Short mmCIF file of C-alpha atoms in Angstrom, two decimals:
data_model
loop_
_atom_site.label_atom_id
_atom_site.label_comp_id
_atom_site.label_asym_id
_atom_site.label_seq_id
_atom_site.Cartn_x
_atom_site.Cartn_y
_atom_site.Cartn_z
CA MET A 146 2.92 43.39 -11.42
CA LEU A 147 1.79 40.17 -11.97
CA ASP A 148 -0.83 38.42 -9.53
CA VAL A 149 1.06 35.29 -7.29
CA ARG A 150 -3.11 34.17 -7.58
CA ARG A 151 -3.14 34.38 -10.80
CA LEU A 152 0.28 31.94 -11.25
CA ARG A 153 -0.17 29.99 -8.55
CA LEU A 154 -3.04 28.64 -10.84
CA LEU A 155 -1.22 28.16 -14.07
CA ARG A 156 1.44 26.19 -11.68
CA GLU A 157 -1.92 24.40 -10.61
CA LEU A 158 -3.49 24.03 -14.13
CA SER A 159 0.61 22.87 -15.60
CA ALA A 160 0.41 19.63 -12.36
CA HIS A 161 -3.43 18.87 -13.47
CA GLY A 162 -3.72 19.56 -17.32
CA THR A 163 -7.52 20.25 -17.53
CA ILE A 164 -10.02 23.73 -16.02
CA ALA A 165 -11.93 21.08 -14.39
CA ALA A 166 -9.13 19.93 -12.24
CA THR A 167 -7.53 22.62 -11.42
CA ALA A 168 -10.63 24.39 -10.49
CA ARG A 169 -11.96 21.22 -7.63
CA GLY A 170 -7.92 21.87 -7.03
CA CYS A 171 -8.48 24.80 -5.40
CA ALA A 172 -12.14 25.23 -4.67
CA LEU A 173 -13.43 27.69 -8.19
CA THR A 174 -15.63 26.93 -10.27
CA PRO A 175 -14.30 26.14 -13.74
CA SER A 176 -15.16 30.04 -14.93
CA ALA A 177 -13.45 31.19 -12.32
CA VAL A 178 -10.35 29.54 -13.58
CA SER A 179 -10.93 30.24 -16.85
CA GLN A 180 -10.97 33.80 -16.10
CA GLN A 181 -8.32 34.11 -13.96
CA LEU A 182 -6.46 32.76 -15.98
CA SER A 183 -7.50 35.12 -19.10
CA LEU A 184 -5.94 38.13 -16.83
CA LEU A 185 -2.91 36.66 -16.83
CA GLU A 186 -2.49 36.15 -20.38
CA ARG A 187 -3.36 39.84 -20.84
CA GLU A 188 -0.86 40.54 -18.05
CA VAL A 189 1.75 39.11 -19.94
CA GLY A 190 1.24 40.17 -22.54
CA VAL A 191 1.83 36.93 -24.88
CA PRO A 192 0.03 33.79 -25.49
CA LEU A 193 0.05 30.91 -22.05
CA LEU A 194 -1.89 28.53 -23.25
CA PHE A 195 -3.10 26.36 -26.56
CA ARG A 196 -5.89 23.66 -26.21
CA ASP A 197 -4.35 19.94 -27.99
CA GLY A 198 -8.08 18.32 -28.01
CA ARG A 199 -8.92 17.97 -24.71
CA ARG A 200 -6.45 19.29 -22.54
CA LEU A 201 -5.11 22.74 -22.61
CA VAL A 202 -1.23 23.02 -23.17
CA LEU A 203 1.57 25.36 -21.62
CA THR A 204 3.16 27.52 -24.13
CA GLU A 205 7.04 28.13 -23.76
CA ALA A 206 6.13 31.30 -21.94
CA ALA A 207 3.91 29.60 -19.37
CA ARG A 208 6.18 26.97 -18.01
CA VAL A 209 8.79 29.58 -17.51
CA LEU A 210 6.29 31.47 -15.67
CA VAL A 211 5.05 28.15 -13.61
CA GLY A 212 9.53 27.53 -13.16
CA HIS A 213 9.36 30.61 -11.71
CA THR A 214 5.97 30.61 -9.47
CA GLU A 215 7.66 28.08 -7.16
CA ARG A 216 10.74 29.87 -6.12
CA ILE A 217 8.54 33.01 -5.73
CA LEU A 218 5.33 30.79 -3.78
CA ALA A 219 8.66 29.74 -1.61
CA ASP A 220 9.88 32.44 -1.04
CA LEU A 221 6.62 34.18 0.32
CA GLU A 222 6.40 30.68 2.73
CA GLN A 223 9.08 31.42 4.11
CA ALA A 224 9.27 35.05 4.57
CA SER A 225 5.61 34.07 6.55
CA ALA A 226 6.83 31.80 8.28
CA GLU A 227 10.26 33.79 9.16
CA VAL A 228 7.58 37.04 10.01
CA ALA A 229 5.93 34.53 12.41
CA GLU A 230 8.87 33.27 14.45
CA LEU A 231 9.43 36.75 14.91
CA THR A 232 6.77 36.13 18.01
CA SER A 233 7.21 32.76 18.91
CA ALA A 234 3.59 31.96 19.33
CA VAL A 235 2.51 28.74 18.80
CA ARG A 236 -1.15 29.32 18.01
CA GLY A 237 -3.67 29.09 15.28
CA VAL A 238 -5.89 26.86 13.88
CA LEU A 239 -3.73 23.94 11.50
CA HIS A 240 -5.25 21.69 8.78
CA LEU A 241 -3.59 18.20 8.81
CA ALA A 242 -4.89 16.39 5.70
CA ALA A 243 -4.06 12.01 6.69
CA PHE A 244 -4.95 8.87 4.88
CA PRO A 245 -6.62 6.38 6.72
CA THR A 246 -4.34 4.32 8.76
CA ALA A 247 -1.88 7.57 9.85
CA ALA A 248 -4.94 8.53 11.52
CA ARG A 249 -6.23 6.03 13.45
CA THR A 250 -1.89 5.37 14.14
CA LEU A 251 -0.45 8.78 14.32
CA VAL A 252 -2.33 11.51 14.02
CA PRO A 253 -4.36 11.29 18.09
CA GLY A 254 -0.73 11.04 19.89
CA ALA A 255 0.69 14.35 17.69
CA ILE A 256 -2.64 16.10 18.23
CA THR A 257 -3.26 15.42 21.54
CA ARG A 258 1.30 15.94 22.36
CA CYS A 259 0.34 19.77 20.53
CA ARG A 260 -2.82 20.15 22.56
CA GLU A 261 -0.56 20.08 25.76
CA ALA A 262 2.32 22.03 25.08
CA HIS A 263 0.46 24.32 23.31
CA PRO A 264 -3.27 24.68 24.54
CA ASP A 265 -3.82 28.06 22.00
CA LEU A 266 -3.35 25.55 18.57
CA ARG A 267 -5.98 24.10 17.18
CA VAL A 268 -5.51 21.37 15.16
CA LEU A 269 -7.92 19.98 12.62
CA LEU A 270 -8.22 16.97 10.29
CA ALA A 271 -8.65 15.64 7.18
CA GLU A 272 -9.42 11.94 5.92
CA ARG A 273 -7.33 12.62 2.68
CA SER A 274 -6.09 10.22 -0.64
CA ILE A 275 -2.23 11.04 -1.22
CA PRO A 276 -3.49 12.86 -4.41
CA GLU A 277 -6.28 14.82 -2.79
CA ALA A 278 -3.71 15.53 0.18
CA ILE A 279 -0.59 17.25 -2.14
CA THR A 280 -3.70 19.06 -4.93
CA GLU A 281 -4.77 21.01 -1.15
CA LEU A 282 -1.35 21.51 -0.12
CA LYS A 283 -0.28 22.76 -2.75
CA ALA A 284 -3.16 25.08 -3.73
CA GLY A 285 -3.26 26.57 0.80
CA GLY A 286 -6.12 24.79 1.84
CA ILE A 287 -4.28 22.55 4.42
CA ASP A 288 -0.63 23.11 5.88
CA LEU A 289 0.76 19.76 6.53
CA ALA A 290 0.23 16.54 5.20
CA LEU A 291 0.61 12.73 5.97
CA ILE A 292 1.86 10.08 2.39
CA HIS A 293 3.56 7.55 2.18
CA GLU A 294 5.51 6.79 -0.62
CA TYR A 295 6.89 2.70 -1.69
CA ASN A 296 10.25 1.14 -1.87
CA LEU A 297 9.70 -0.69 -5.38
CA LEU A 298 8.14 2.38 -6.79
CA PRO A 299 9.81 5.66 -8.76
CA ARG A 300 9.34 8.33 -6.81
CA VAL A 301 8.32 11.73 -7.85
CA ARG A 302 9.50 14.98 -6.20
CA ASP A 303 7.45 18.25 -6.10
CA ALA A 304 9.27 21.63 -5.99
CA GLY A 305 6.81 22.91 -4.25
CA VAL A 306 6.92 20.17 -1.97
CA ASP A 307 9.04 18.95 1.25
CA THR A 308 8.79 15.64 2.94
CA GLU A 309 9.94 14.60 6.05
CA PRO A 310 10.50 11.23 6.12
CA LEU A 311 8.48 9.66 9.48
CA VAL A 312 8.38 6.14 9.79
CA ARG A 313 9.12 2.69 7.77
CA GLU A 314 6.69 0.71 7.82
CA PRO A 315 7.13 -3.93 6.61
CA LEU A 316 4.49 -4.53 4.33
CA LEU A 317 3.49 -7.74 5.81
CA ALA A 318 1.42 -10.99 3.92
CA ALA A 319 -2.21 -11.02 5.04
CA LEU A 320 -2.95 -15.89 5.70
CA PRO A 321 -5.44 -17.63 6.78
CA ALA A 322 -4.75 -18.96 9.77
CA GLY A 323 -5.16 -22.53 8.35
CA LEU A 324 -2.34 -21.49 5.49
CA PRO A 325 1.22 -23.11 6.36
CA ALA A 326 3.89 -19.82 6.37
CA GLY A 327 6.54 -22.04 8.69
CA THR A 328 9.21 -19.81 10.16
CA GLY A 329 10.43 -16.45 9.65
CA PRO A 330 10.46 -14.71 5.77
CA PHE A 331 7.76 -16.14 3.85
CA ALA A 332 8.21 -16.70 0.56
CA LEU A 333 6.53 -14.61 -2.10
CA GLU A 334 6.25 -17.29 -4.58
CA ALA A 335 4.89 -19.90 -2.03
CA LEU A 336 1.42 -17.74 -2.79
CA ALA A 337 1.62 -18.52 -6.65
CA ASP A 338 -1.25 -20.31 -6.25
CA GLN A 339 -3.19 -18.67 -3.62
CA PRO A 340 -6.51 -16.32 -5.06
CA TRP A 341 -5.62 -12.21 -3.71
CA ILE A 342 -6.91 -9.64 -1.99
CA ALA A 343 -6.32 -6.10 -3.01
CA PRO A 344 -6.44 -2.89 -2.05
CA HIS A 345 -9.14 -0.60 -3.97
CA GLY A 346 -8.01 3.00 -4.03
CA ASP A 347 -4.95 2.19 -3.13
CA GLU A 348 -3.89 2.50 -6.90
CA ALA A 349 -0.29 2.37 -5.09
CA LEU A 350 0.11 -0.67 -3.19
CA ARG A 351 -1.54 -2.39 -6.16
CA ALA A 352 1.05 -1.80 -8.25
CA MET A 353 3.39 -2.56 -5.38
CA LEU A 354 1.56 -5.94 -4.77
CA GLU A 355 2.15 -6.11 -8.73
CA ARG A 356 5.42 -5.90 -9.16
CA ALA A 357 6.80 -7.37 -5.65
CA CYS A 358 4.76 -10.64 -7.65
CA GLY A 359 5.99 -10.51 -11.30
CA MET A 360 9.55 -10.49 -9.60
CA ALA A 361 8.34 -13.60 -7.89
CA GLY A 362 7.23 -14.59 -11.33
CA PHE A 363 4.16 -14.99 -11.46
CA THR A 364 0.80 -12.78 -11.28
CA PRO A 365 -1.42 -12.09 -8.90
CA ARG A 366 -4.58 -13.46 -9.43
CA VAL A 367 -6.99 -10.77 -7.68
CA ASP A 368 -10.55 -11.77 -6.81
CA TYR A 369 -11.66 -9.49 -4.84
CA VAL A 370 -11.09 -6.27 -3.73
CA SER A 371 -11.79 -3.36 -0.85
CA SER A 372 -11.20 -0.14 0.47
CA ASP A 373 -12.00 -1.24 3.62
CA TYR A 374 -8.90 -3.37 5.70
CA THR A 375 -10.91 -4.92 8.27
CA ALA A 376 -13.36 -6.12 4.80
CA ILE A 377 -9.49 -7.37 4.10
CA PHE A 378 -8.73 -9.00 7.59
CA ALA A 379 -11.91 -10.90 7.07
CA LEU A 380 -12.35 -12.35 4.03
CA VAL A 381 -8.29 -13.74 4.78
CA ARG A 382 -9.85 -14.85 7.97
CA ALA A 383 -12.67 -16.35 6.15
CA GLY A 384 -9.77 -17.93 4.06
CA LEU A 385 -10.78 -16.30 0.73
CA GLY A 386 -7.52 -15.94 -0.48
CA VAL A 387 -4.24 -14.00 0.92
CA SER A 388 -3.09 -9.95 1.02
CA LEU A 389 -0.57 -7.47 0.88
CA VAL A 390 -1.09 -4.94 4.23
CA PRO A 391 0.66 -2.37 5.75
CA ARG A 392 1.64 -2.55 9.29
CA MET A 393 -0.03 0.74 10.54
CA ALA A 394 -3.38 -1.50 9.57
CA LEU A 395 -2.66 -3.89 11.97
CA GLU A 396 -5.31 -2.15 14.78
CA THR A 397 -7.73 -3.91 12.94
CA ALA A 398 -6.98 -7.31 12.26
CA ALA A 399 -9.02 -9.94 14.60
CA GLY A 400 -7.24 -13.65 15.78
CA ASP A 401 -7.68 -16.28 12.86
CA ILE A 402 -5.19 -14.09 10.80
CA ARG A 403 -1.41 -14.56 10.15
CA LEU A 404 1.02 -12.29 9.06
CA ALA A 405 4.26 -13.34 8.45
CA GLU A 406 7.17 -10.84 7.34
CA LEU A 407 8.60 -11.50 3.44
CA ALA A 408 11.51 -12.45 1.90
CA LEU A 409 13.26 -10.63 -1.16
CA PRO A 410 12.38 -9.00 -2.12
CA GLU A 411 12.27 -6.60 0.86
CA LEU A 412 8.25 -4.48 0.74
CA HIS A 413 7.50 -1.18 2.93
CA ARG A 414 6.61 1.72 3.19
CA THR A 415 7.68 4.90 4.10
CA VAL A 416 5.22 7.82 5.80
CA SER A 417 6.87 11.52 5.46
CA ALA A 418 5.18 14.62 6.49
CA ALA A 419 4.77 16.53 3.32
CA LEU A 420 4.38 20.84 3.72
CA ARG A 421 5.06 23.86 1.10
CA THR A 422 8.45 24.52 0.39
CA GLY A 423 9.38 27.26 2.45
CA SER A 424 6.59 26.74 5.99
CA ARG A 425 8.97 24.23 7.62
CA THR A 426 9.63 27.46 10.34
CA SER A 427 6.54 28.72 10.91
CA PRO A 428 5.68 28.68 14.28
CA PRO A 429 3.01 26.12 14.07
CA ILE A 430 4.06 24.13 11.57
CA ALA A 431 6.95 23.12 13.70
CA ALA A 432 5.23 22.21 16.34
CA LEU A 433 3.02 19.97 14.87
CA LEU A 434 6.40 18.08 12.81
CA ASP A 435 8.32 17.47 16.72
CA ALA A 436 4.20 15.84 18.41
CA LEU A 437 4.76 13.94 14.34
CA ARG A 438 7.89 12.97 14.94
CA ARG A 439 8.16 12.29 18.65
CA THR A 440 5.01 10.06 18.22
CA ALA A 441 6.28 8.30 14.83
CA ALA A 442 9.60 7.30 16.94
CA GLU A 443 7.13 5.50 19.48
CA TYR A 444 5.34 3.59 16.97
CA ALA A 445 8.79 2.30 15.16
#
């Protein structure tokens, strides 16, 4: 009988490519990961890994196991959820991860709703980047994550993760008050000569900015980068540049900034709830999902 925990580690290694990254994602030491994978290889009786430079590459047998592992883990999640459904009890501790702007706008209302409707359910929040959240979700460290995807970037799907869209929000041009913006949707190419303030840490938004500007016929001249929207808006307010920001970031904006909708190409991101495949009907997860839907409907 194969050990499911070792199969999960093999699945994580297939995603991360190195023992060190797999260990970080699973909150283990690299030596523990190596030991467990060696034991799995012994159980299977065939080689599962070979080294190519600094990376470990999965053999064909390992890839077959990873494919089955996705289905096994989804079935186990569903079995656990169905057993929990029999009690209809919404209680325990639920771990939620969210990126910063969602943590400010959607999470407080959703947790408040859960607390009022289900006082025996305790929701714990951790702020995470999207890659960190997905890694911890698949490893079992969190139960539900808020993620986002940008419409001009390719969508990456993961067999171990289900998503439910909650909000589609526009990306807006943040402009100094003195910069003429006219009325109606703003043409992105009109900002070709402006210095740009780009996000630091949100690589997807940076890629979105560069792709959108490329579609408008220019390469943005990025003079400033920051991971703090308060700092980004302060730089815009000072007249030092323009930026592309999601609507959820606007509560950190103060006066003397103009916010303009953009003409083609339409720019937006979709905020979704992500959960392990098979876990959707678990009463605590279903309760938090419902609270997030209601809160997102009010925000939209």
